[in-house]
mmCIF file of C-alpha atoms in Angstrom:
data_model
loop_
_atom_site.group_PDB
_atom_site.id
_atom_site.type_symbol
_atom_site.label_atom_id
_atom_site.label_comp_id
_atom_site.label_asym_id
_atom_site.label_seq_id
_atom_site.Cartn_x
_atom_site.Cartn_y
_atom_site.Cartn_z
ATOM 1 C CA MET C 1094 -63.223 -37.683 36.716
ATOM 2 C CA THR C 1095 -64.500 -37.266 33.532
ATOM 3 C CA ILE C 1096 -68.031 -36.384 33.854
ATOM 4 C CA LYS C 1097 -69.455 -39.686 31.492
ATOM 5 C CA VAL C 1098 -72.860 -37.386 29.556
ATOM 6 C CA GLY C 1099 -75.437 -38.867 27.744
ATOM 7 C CA ILE C 1100 -78.015 -36.983 26.334
ATOM 8 C CA LEU C 1101 -81.609 -37.618 24.899
ATOM 9 C CA GLY C 1102 -83.438 -36.343 21.943
ATOM 10 C CA ALA C 1103 -80.431 -35.355 20.937
ATOM 11 C CA THR C 1104 -81.404 -34.294 17.334
ATOM 12 C CA GLY C 1105 -83.946 -31.373 18.663
ATOM 13 C CA TYR C 1106 -82.736 -28.133 19.005
ATOM 14 C CA THR C 1107 -81.832 -28.195 22.309
ATOM 15 C CA GLY C 1108 -80.308 -31.679 22.076
ATOM 16 C CA ALA C 1109 -77.679 -29.820 19.356
ATOM 17 C CA GLU C 1110 -77.116 -26.640 21.576
ATOM 18 C CA LEU C 1111 -76.483 -28.531 23.995
ATOM 19 C CA VAL C 1112 -73.728 -30.785 22.114
ATOM 20 C CA ARG C 1113 -71.827 -27.307 21.523
ATOM 21 C CA LEU C 1114 -71.473 -26.695 24.835
ATOM 22 C CA LEU C 1115 -70.434 -29.676 26.141
ATOM 23 C CA LEU C 1116 -68.163 -29.896 23.944
ATOM 24 C CA ARG C 1117 -66.269 -27.027 25.143
ATOM 25 C CA HIS C 1118 -66.801 -28.565 29.002
ATOM 26 C CA GLY C 1119 -63.625 -29.306 29.845
ATOM 27 C CA GLU C 1120 -64.699 -31.576 32.735
ATOM 28 C CA ALA C 1121 -67.249 -33.910 31.083
ATOM 29 C CA GLU C 1122 -67.156 -35.621 27.883
ATOM 30 C CA ILE C 1123 -70.496 -36.364 25.321
ATOM 31 C CA ALA C 1124 -70.607 -40.675 25.641
ATOM 32 C CA ALA C 1125 -73.684 -41.065 23.935
ATOM 33 C CA VAL C 1126 -76.226 -39.108 21.483
ATOM 34 C CA GLY C 1127 -79.746 -40.799 21.718
ATOM 35 C CA SER C 1128 -82.758 -40.154 18.854
ATOM 36 C CA ASN C 1129 -86.654 -41.692 18.608
ATOM 37 C CA ASN C 1130 -86.234 -41.336 14.877
ATOM 38 C CA PHE C 1131 -82.114 -41.018 13.529
ATOM 39 C CA VAL C 1132 -80.527 -44.668 15.451
ATOM 40 C CA GLY C 1133 -77.816 -45.406 13.174
ATOM 41 C CA ARG C 1134 -77.453 -41.983 11.418
ATOM 42 C CA ARG C 1135 -74.612 -39.411 12.367
ATOM 43 C CA LEU C 1136 -75.551 -36.048 14.029
ATOM 44 C CA SER C 1137 -73.708 -34.103 12.265
ATOM 45 C CA GLU C 1138 -75.717 -35.410 8.931
ATOM 46 C CA ILE C 1139 -78.796 -33.715 10.932
ATOM 47 C CA TYR C 1140 -76.463 -30.900 12.132
ATOM 48 C CA PRO C 1141 -73.274 -30.310 9.100
ATOM 49 C CA ASN C 1142 -72.156 -27.611 11.595
ATOM 50 C CA LEU C 1143 -70.952 -30.470 13.434
ATOM 51 C CA LYS C 1144 -68.849 -32.353 10.810
ATOM 52 C CA GLY C 1145 -65.310 -32.821 11.551
ATOM 53 C CA ILE C 1146 -66.118 -31.949 14.895
ATOM 54 C CA PHE C 1147 -68.501 -34.389 16.526
ATOM 55 C CA ASP C 1148 -69.665 -37.872 14.267
ATOM 56 C CA MET C 1149 -71.229 -39.614 16.588
ATOM 57 C CA GLU C 1150 -73.703 -42.057 16.122
ATOM 58 C CA CYS C 1151 -77.158 -41.445 17.453
ATOM 59 C CA VAL C 1152 -78.443 -44.697 19.514
ATOM 60 C CA SER C 1153 -81.172 -45.856 21.921
ATOM 61 C CA GLN C 1154 -82.017 -44.655 24.389
ATOM 62 C CA ASP C 1155 -81.063 -47.756 27.065
ATOM 63 C CA ALA C 1156 -77.752 -47.394 25.528
ATOM 64 C CA VAL C 1157 -77.688 -43.792 26.414
ATOM 65 C CA ILE C 1158 -78.484 -44.429 30.084
ATOM 66 C CA ASP C 1159 -75.998 -47.541 29.731
ATOM 67 C CA CYS C 1160 -72.709 -45.731 29.069
ATOM 68 C CA SER C 1161 -73.644 -42.247 31.168
ATOM 69 C CA ASP C 1162 -73.195 -40.960 34.653
ATOM 70 C CA VAL C 1163 -75.484 -37.762 33.820
ATOM 71 C CA ILE C 1164 -78.405 -37.775 31.755
ATOM 72 C CA PHE C 1165 -79.509 -34.714 29.999
ATOM 73 C CA ALA C 1166 -83.048 -35.271 28.579
ATOM 74 C CA CYS C 1167 -84.675 -33.193 25.248
ATOM 75 C CA LEU C 1168 -87.408 -34.962 25.483
ATOM 76 C CA PRO C 1169 -91.283 -33.253 24.494
ATOM 77 C CA HIS C 1170 -93.889 -33.798 27.470
ATOM 78 C CA GLY C 1171 -94.654 -36.713 28.430
ATOM 79 C CA LEU C 1172 -91.443 -38.532 27.792
ATOM 80 C CA SER C 1173 -89.368 -38.427 30.503
ATOM 81 C CA GLN C 1174 -91.034 -40.077 33.432
ATOM 82 C CA GLU C 1175 -89.891 -43.518 31.871
ATOM 83 C CA ALA C 1176 -86.529 -42.249 31.387
ATOM 84 C CA ALA C 1177 -86.358 -40.605 34.897
ATOM 85 C CA SER C 1178 -87.032 -43.653 35.967
ATOM 86 C CA LYS C 1179 -84.342 -46.170 34.555
ATOM 87 C CA CYS C 1180 -81.793 -43.526 35.470
ATOM 88 C CA ILE C 1181 -82.753 -43.001 39.681
ATOM 89 C CA ALA C 1182 -82.900 -46.884 39.572
ATOM 90 C CA ALA C 1183 -79.046 -46.968 38.081
ATOM 91 C CA GLY C 1184 -78.533 -44.495 40.612
ATOM 92 C CA LYS C 1185 -77.677 -41.714 37.469
ATOM 93 C CA VAL C 1186 -78.110 -38.452 37.934
ATOM 94 C CA PHE C 1187 -81.083 -37.393 35.488
ATOM 95 C CA ILE C 1188 -81.444 -33.808 34.087
ATOM 96 C CA ASP C 1189 -85.249 -32.673 32.559
ATOM 97 C CA LEU C 1190 -85.047 -30.309 29.962
ATOM 98 C CA GLY C 1191 -88.600 -30.308 29.306
ATOM 99 C CA ALA C 1192 -92.017 -29.981 31.121
ATOM 100 C CA ASP C 1193 -92.835 -33.267 33.097
ATOM 101 C CA PHE C 1194 -91.836 -32.477 36.950
ATOM 102 C CA ARG C 1195 -91.601 -28.816 36.576
ATOM 103 C CA LEU C 1196 -95.191 -29.208 38.425
ATOM 104 C CA GLU C 1197 -95.890 -30.291 41.557
ATOM 105 C CA ASP C 1198 -99.570 -30.731 41.458
ATOM 106 C CA GLU C 1199 -100.861 -33.109 39.668
ATOM 107 C CA ALA C 1200 -104.031 -31.903 39.049
ATOM 108 C CA GLN C 1201 -101.673 -29.344 36.608
ATOM 109 C CA TYR C 1202 -100.196 -31.355 35.049
ATOM 110 C CA LYS C 1203 -103.915 -32.312 34.411
ATOM 111 C CA GLU C 1204 -104.950 -29.216 32.598
ATOM 112 C CA TRP C 1205 -102.204 -28.175 31.053
ATOM 113 C CA TYR C 1206 -100.898 -30.913 29.676
ATOM 114 C CA GLY C 1207 -103.093 -33.404 29.674
ATOM 115 C CA GLY C 1208 -100.854 -36.246 31.252
ATOM 116 C CA SER C 1209 -100.028 -37.843 34.996
ATOM 117 C CA PHE C 1210 -97.890 -38.762 36.662
ATOM 118 C CA GLU C 1211 -96.486 -42.393 36.049
ATOM 119 C CA ASP C 1212 -94.610 -42.326 39.898
ATOM 120 C CA HIS C 1213 -95.922 -40.321 43.137
ATOM 121 C CA VAL C 1214 -92.241 -41.087 44.503
ATOM 122 C CA LEU C 1215 -90.280 -40.134 41.850
ATOM 123 C CA HIS C 1216 -91.656 -36.799 41.242
ATOM 124 C CA SER C 1217 -91.872 -36.155 44.954
ATOM 125 C CA GLU C 1218 -87.793 -36.254 44.431
ATOM 126 C CA ALA C 1219 -87.574 -33.918 41.758
ATOM 127 C CA VAL C 1220 -86.235 -30.323 42.809
ATOM 128 C CA TYR C 1221 -87.696 -27.315 39.869
ATOM 129 C CA ALA C 1222 -83.845 -25.857 39.743
ATOM 130 C CA LEU C 1223 -83.626 -22.356 38.829
ATOM 131 C CA PRO C 1224 -80.218 -22.071 40.513
ATOM 132 C CA GLU C 1225 -80.297 -18.106 41.290
ATOM 133 C CA LEU C 1226 -83.366 -18.903 43.259
ATOM 134 C CA PHE C 1227 -83.585 -22.604 44.286
ATOM 135 C CA ARG C 1228 -79.668 -23.736 44.828
ATOM 136 C CA GLU C 1229 -79.344 -25.285 48.201
ATOM 137 C CA GLN C 1230 -82.066 -27.362 46.824
ATOM 138 C CA ILE C 1231 -80.670 -28.717 43.987
ATOM 139 C CA VAL C 1232 -77.128 -30.056 46.024
ATOM 140 C CA GLY C 1233 -76.714 -33.299 46.134
ATOM 141 C CA LYS C 1234 -80.200 -33.824 44.291
ATOM 142 C CA LYS C 1235 -80.348 -36.678 41.014
ATOM 143 C CA LEU C 1236 -83.688 -35.566 39.327
ATOM 144 C CA ILE C 1237 -83.212 -32.428 38.206
ATOM 145 C CA SER C 1238 -85.936 -30.179 36.257
ATOM 146 C CA CYS C 1239 -85.016 -27.366 34.439
ATOM 147 C CA PRO C 1240 -87.238 -24.383 33.550
ATOM 148 C CA GLY C 1241 -88.401 -23.058 30.478
ATOM 149 C CA CYS C 1242 -87.349 -20.368 28.402
ATOM 150 C CA TYR C 1243 -90.313 -18.110 29.176
ATOM 151 C CA PRO C 1244 -90.622 -18.694 33.283
ATOM 152 C CA THR C 1245 -86.715 -18.704 33.780
ATOM 153 C CA ALA C 1246 -86.995 -14.940 32.455
ATOM 154 C CA SER C 1247 -90.074 -14.108 34.120
ATOM 155 C CA GLU C 1248 -88.578 -15.421 37.575
ATOM 156 C CA LEU C 1249 -85.783 -14.124 37.605
ATOM 157 C CA ALA C 1250 -87.464 -10.266 36.547
ATOM 158 C CA LEU C 1251 -90.247 -10.332 39.333
ATOM 159 C CA PHE C 1252 -88.713 -12.775 42.530
ATOM 160 C CA PRO C 1253 -86.626 -10.273 44.446
ATOM 161 C CA ALA C 1254 -89.887 -7.626 44.464
ATOM 162 C CA ILE C 1255 -92.100 -10.128 45.526
ATOM 163 C CA LYS C 1256 -89.776 -11.686 47.538
ATOM 164 C CA ARG C 1257 -89.763 -8.667 49.769
ATOM 165 C CA GLY C 1258 -92.712 -7.480 49.798
ATOM 166 C CA LEU C 1259 -92.677 -4.737 47.519
ATOM 167 C CA VAL C 1260 -95.449 -5.026 45.262
ATOM 168 C CA GLU C 1261 -98.862 -6.129 45.204
ATOM 169 C CA THR C 1262 -99.771 -10.029 44.168
ATOM 170 C CA ASP C 1263 -103.104 -9.570 42.190
ATOM 171 C CA ALA C 1264 -102.517 -7.836 39.448
ATOM 172 C CA ILE C 1265 -99.114 -8.844 37.936
ATOM 173 C CA VAL C 1266 -98.862 -8.993 33.459
ATOM 174 C CA ILE C 1267 -96.434 -10.623 31.871
ATOM 175 C CA ASP C 1268 -95.949 -9.497 27.930
ATOM 176 C CA ALA C 1269 -92.788 -11.781 26.733
ATOM 177 C CA LYS C 1270 -91.876 -12.118 23.349
ATOM 178 C CA SER C 1271 -89.548 -15.488 22.023
ATOM 179 C CA GLY C 1272 -87.215 -16.023 19.273
ATOM 180 C CA VAL C 1273 -88.606 -18.713 17.069
ATOM 181 C CA THR C 1274 -86.403 -21.576 18.284
ATOM 182 C CA GLY C 1275 -88.645 -21.290 21.544
ATOM 183 C CA ALA C 1276 -90.845 -23.633 19.728
ATOM 184 C CA GLY C 1277 -89.322 -26.242 18.959
ATOM 185 C CA ARG C 1278 -88.136 -27.864 15.285
ATOM 186 C CA ASP C 1279 -91.549 -28.603 14.765
ATOM 187 C CA HIS C 1280 -92.950 -24.448 14.535
ATOM 188 C CA LYS C 1281 -93.921 -23.363 11.562
ATOM 189 C CA PRO C 1282 -90.623 -21.812 8.721
ATOM 190 C CA PHE C 1283 -89.094 -18.929 9.272
ATOM 191 C CA ALA C 1284 -89.875 -17.231 6.177
ATOM 192 C CA GLU C 1285 -93.743 -17.221 7.824
ATOM 193 C CA CYS C 1286 -92.853 -15.803 10.979
ATOM 194 C CA ASN C 1287 -90.638 -12.827 9.226
ATOM 195 C CA GLU C 1288 -91.821 -9.721 8.984
ATOM 196 C CA GLY C 1289 -94.668 -10.362 11.731
ATOM 197 C CA MET C 1290 -94.855 -10.618 15.282
ATOM 198 C CA SER C 1291 -98.075 -11.397 16.820
ATOM 199 C CA ALA C 1292 -99.547 -12.925 20.565
ATOM 200 C CA TYR C 1293 -99.968 -16.418 21.057
ATOM 201 C CA LYS C 1294 -101.720 -19.200 23.301
ATOM 202 C CA VAL C 1295 -103.153 -15.607 24.849
ATOM 203 C CA ALA C 1296 -104.440 -16.533 28.952
ATOM 204 C CA GLN C 1297 -103.498 -20.701 27.925
ATOM 205 C CA HIS C 1298 -99.510 -20.715 27.753
ATOM 206 C CA ARG C 1299 -98.571 -23.955 29.250
ATOM 207 C CA HIS C 1300 -95.328 -21.997 31.081
ATOM 208 C CA THR C 1301 -98.713 -19.884 32.758
ATOM 209 C CA PRO C 1302 -98.963 -22.445 36.041
ATOM 210 C CA GLU C 1303 -94.641 -22.500 36.376
ATOM 211 C CA ILE C 1304 -94.566 -19.394 36.817
ATOM 212 C CA GLU C 1305 -97.001 -18.711 39.659
ATOM 213 C CA GLN C 1306 -96.240 -21.667 41.420
ATOM 214 C CA THR C 1307 -92.257 -20.558 41.681
ATOM 215 C CA LEU C 1308 -93.357 -16.824 42.598
ATOM 216 C CA MET C 1309 -96.061 -18.382 44.671
ATOM 217 C CA LYS C 1310 -92.993 -19.594 47.021
ATOM 218 C CA ALA C 1311 -91.746 -15.906 47.084
ATOM 219 C CA ALA C 1312 -95.053 -14.594 48.062
ATOM 220 C CA ASN C 1313 -96.064 -17.633 50.423
ATOM 221 C CA LYS C 1314 -100.026 -17.090 48.988
ATOM 222 C CA ARG C 1315 -101.268 -17.957 45.875
ATOM 223 C CA ILE C 1316 -101.595 -16.103 42.491
ATOM 224 C CA ARG C 1317 -102.915 -15.309 39.564
ATOM 225 C CA LEU C 1318 -101.411 -13.423 36.612
ATOM 226 C CA THR C 1319 -101.692 -12.701 33.328
ATOM 227 C CA PHE C 1320 -99.216 -14.296 30.847
ATOM 228 C CA VAL C 1321 -99.198 -12.881 27.218
ATOM 229 C CA PRO C 1322 -96.359 -14.524 25.145
ATOM 230 C CA HIS C 1323 -95.426 -13.086 21.351
ATOM 231 C CA LEU C 1324 -92.889 -14.741 18.487
ATOM 232 C CA LEU C 1325 -90.433 -12.466 16.804
ATOM 233 C CA PRO C 1326 -89.128 -12.593 13.758
ATOM 234 C CA ILE C 1327 -85.755 -13.421 15.667
ATOM 235 C CA ASN C 1328 -83.725 -16.933 16.055
ATOM 236 C CA ARG C 1329 -82.980 -16.852 19.764
ATOM 237 C CA GLY C 1330 -83.599 -14.529 22.475
ATOM 238 C CA VAL C 1331 -86.481 -14.103 24.891
ATOM 239 C CA SER C 1332 -87.593 -9.972 26.166
ATOM 240 C CA CYS C 1333 -90.241 -9.595 28.532
ATOM 241 C CA THR C 1334 -91.895 -6.650 30.872
ATOM 242 C CA CYS C 1335 -93.707 -7.243 34.012
ATOM 243 C CA TYR C 1336 -95.387 -5.506 35.951
ATOM 244 C CA ALA C 1337 -96.568 -5.351 39.539
ATOM 245 C CA ARG C 1338 -98.423 -2.389 41.640
ATOM 246 C CA LEU C 1339 -95.659 -0.673 43.711
ATOM 247 C CA LYS C 1340 -96.903 -1.061 47.900
ATOM 248 C CA LEU C 1341 -97.428 1.407 49.424
ATOM 249 C CA GLY C 1342 -93.956 3.228 50.783
ATOM 250 C CA ALA C 1343 -92.040 1.166 48.194
ATOM 251 C CA THR C 1344 -89.120 3.470 47.005
ATOM 252 C CA GLU C 1345 -87.264 3.408 43.751
ATOM 253 C CA GLU C 1346 -84.137 2.966 46.008
ATOM 254 C CA ARG C 1347 -86.339 0.220 48.169
ATOM 255 C CA ILE C 1348 -86.562 -1.601 44.737
ATOM 256 C CA ARG C 1349 -82.679 -1.594 43.698
ATOM 257 C CA GLU C 1350 -81.690 -2.085 46.924
ATOM 258 C CA ALA C 1351 -84.156 -5.284 46.918
ATOM 259 C CA TYR C 1352 -82.281 -6.993 43.530
ATOM 260 C CA GLU C 1353 -78.734 -5.376 44.258
ATOM 261 C CA ASP C 1354 -79.416 -8.062 47.663
ATOM 262 C CA PHE C 1355 -80.730 -10.640 46.355
ATOM 263 C CA TYR C 1356 -78.179 -10.805 42.687
ATOM 264 C CA LYS C 1357 -75.170 -9.639 44.550
ATOM 265 C CA ASP C 1358 -73.091 -12.894 43.957
ATOM 266 C CA GLU C 1359 -75.008 -14.293 40.890
ATOM 267 C CA TYR C 1360 -72.166 -14.185 38.549
ATOM 268 C CA PHE C 1361 -75.391 -14.701 35.491
ATOM 269 C CA ILE C 1362 -77.160 -12.216 36.637
ATOM 270 C CA ARG C 1363 -76.878 -8.920 35.217
ATOM 271 C CA LEU C 1364 -78.412 -6.076 36.633
ATOM 272 C CA LEU C 1365 -78.396 -2.876 34.801
ATOM 273 C CA LEU C 1366 -78.146 0.509 35.714
ATOM 274 C CA ASN C 1367 -81.207 3.094 36.471
ATOM 275 C CA GLY C 1368 -82.094 4.314 32.740
ATOM 276 C CA GLU C 1369 -81.047 0.996 30.794
ATOM 277 C CA THR C 1370 -83.326 -2.065 29.861
ATOM 278 C CA ALA C 1371 -82.611 -5.005 29.078
ATOM 279 C CA ASN C 1372 -81.680 -6.370 25.524
ATOM 280 C CA VAL C 1373 -81.685 -9.809 23.881
ATOM 281 C CA LYS C 1374 -78.262 -9.014 21.987
ATOM 282 C CA ASN C 1375 -76.394 -8.278 24.721
ATOM 283 C CA VAL C 1376 -77.159 -11.637 26.024
ATOM 284 C CA ARG C 1377 -77.235 -13.280 22.453
ATOM 285 C CA MET C 1378 -75.611 -17.008 22.901
ATOM 286 C CA SER C 1379 -73.932 -16.609 27.123
ATOM 287 C CA ASN C 1380 -75.293 -17.496 30.287
ATOM 288 C CA MET C 1381 -76.380 -14.316 30.846
ATOM 289 C CA CYS C 1382 -79.368 -12.658 32.379
ATOM 290 C CA GLU C 1383 -79.815 -9.167 32.065
ATOM 291 C CA ILE C 1384 -82.584 -7.159 34.124
ATOM 292 C CA SER C 1385 -83.649 -3.683 34.111
ATOM 293 C CA LEU C 1386 -85.668 -1.657 36.500
ATOM 294 C CA HIS C 1387 -88.221 0.992 35.681
ATOM 295 C CA ILE C 1388 -90.263 2.933 37.533
ATOM 296 C CA ASP C 1389 -94.187 4.389 36.480
ATOM 297 C CA ARG C 1390 -94.718 7.280 39.346
ATOM 298 C CA ARG C 1391 -97.959 8.120 37.370
ATOM 299 C CA THR C 1392 -99.584 5.127 37.745
ATOM 300 C CA GLY C 1393 -97.509 3.758 40.827
ATOM 301 C CA MET C 1394 -96.037 0.526 39.134
ATOM 302 C CA LEU C 1395 -93.310 -1.420 38.890
ATOM 303 C CA ILE C 1396 -91.670 -2.263 35.588
ATOM 304 C CA VAL C 1397 -88.981 -5.145 35.656
ATOM 305 C CA THR C 1398 -87.705 -6.349 32.097
ATOM 306 C CA SER C 1399 -85.743 -9.586 31.218
ATOM 307 C CA ALA C 1400 -83.720 -10.751 28.567
ATOM 308 C CA ILE C 1401 -81.932 -13.879 27.910
ATOM 309 C CA ASP C 1402 -81.203 -16.315 25.420
ATOM 310 C CA ASN C 1403 -83.979 -18.875 25.755
ATOM 311 C CA MET C 1404 -81.789 -21.952 24.109
ATOM 312 C CA ILE C 1405 -79.124 -21.245 26.722
ATOM 313 C CA LYS C 1406 -79.670 -19.676 30.107
ATOM 314 C CA GLY C 1407 -83.285 -20.380 28.887
ATOM 315 C CA SER C 1408 -82.237 -24.434 28.100
ATOM 316 C CA VAL C 1409 -79.532 -25.493 27.851
ATOM 317 C CA GLY C 1410 -76.473 -23.221 29.867
ATOM 318 C CA GLN C 1411 -79.096 -23.442 32.812
ATOM 319 C CA ALA C 1412 -79.084 -27.553 32.370
ATOM 320 C CA VAL C 1413 -75.266 -27.329 32.281
ATOM 321 C CA GLN C 1414 -75.285 -24.677 35.016
ATOM 322 C CA ASN C 1415 -77.567 -27.314 37.226
ATOM 323 C CA MET C 1416 -74.913 -30.058 36.519
ATOM 324 C CA ASN C 1417 -72.193 -28.335 37.513
ATOM 325 C CA ILE C 1418 -73.800 -28.051 41.003
ATOM 326 C CA VAL C 1419 -74.706 -31.450 41.112
ATOM 327 C CA MET C 1420 -71.653 -32.370 40.603
ATOM 328 C CA GLY C 1421 -69.552 -30.220 42.713
ATOM 329 C CA LEU C 1422 -67.929 -27.741 40.041
ATOM 330 C CA ASP C 1423 -67.489 -24.502 39.528
ATOM 331 C CA GLU C 1424 -71.050 -22.659 37.969
ATOM 332 C CA LYS C 1425 -69.189 -21.382 35.266
ATOM 333 C CA THR C 1426 -67.369 -24.337 33.865
ATOM 334 C CA GLY C 1427 -67.877 -23.966 30.324
ATOM 335 C CA LEU C 1428 -70.683 -21.712 30.413
ATOM 336 C CA ASP C 1429 -68.247 -18.855 30.133
ATOM 337 C CA TYR C 1430 -69.656 -17.365 26.970
ATOM 338 C CA ILE C 1431 -69.534 -13.880 26.301
ATOM 339 C CA PRO C 1432 -72.123 -12.514 24.484
ATOM 340 C CA PRO C 1433 -71.256 -11.564 20.742
ATOM 341 C CA ALA C 1434 -71.024 -7.530 19.635
ATOM 342 C CA PHE C 1435 -73.268 -8.006 17.353
#
């Protein structure tokens, strides 16, 4: 049976990219696309690349929910909770690409996002859905919260080492870099980013508590880390370099064994050979995550680099992967994109 899919916030970067992926899915059909500001306008008017391919008109939120089995929400934080409540009440699957359901602690959500949990029961039903880490918890769920792009790359990079107890958790540093699409359509124009690179929201980025929350599940104790994001003058891609102090006895062989064992059955994880380094170019336009492992013997540090396409593995590709899990499909359905060579 074909899955009828609706998209809320279809006119943003993630909404448009989701349309592109779903048109090639094979098991899903886009039933409706929604927008607050462009109701009655064709999506192809906003994104001319879709002309003659997908000319569906944008409709209201309620219209999207009414005619869909699965609803993807590509909305700014604070706007998904009401929509999720309507979907769950109607027995629909709600997949949120925003931040409303990522944090389990309401106090943290208030601190970092300035909002509150409108329905505590609803929040208790949500699952943080990074498939390679929490697949079993995703199966059968109706309310899916997709991780952010920085957290996806960072958590996949560090989780195995922390889970195996191979690194100290009191001084983790994540140096992360993202292409300009990671900031959304409202960010400053590319001309202001080109030929430059700078850190932003140093020690105050909203993805910090999300990364800590996930890595705490690996460590079984509280974690506080340093997270510093940078803006790269490229359209898409996230590169993370993660630093953690090795514990006594944590050899290079034990580190590699831990990662090979943890990701041995994961199609979308590409664990690189010794001496290779993860590169955003090699995962662009795909749902892959590259991970490379490095040991600084002089300082006793584990250095893990990871690379993803922020628009796919860091956003809509992962959302489709989660839909496939929930709906009992092969996870690779609609996601078997080969990264271009150049």
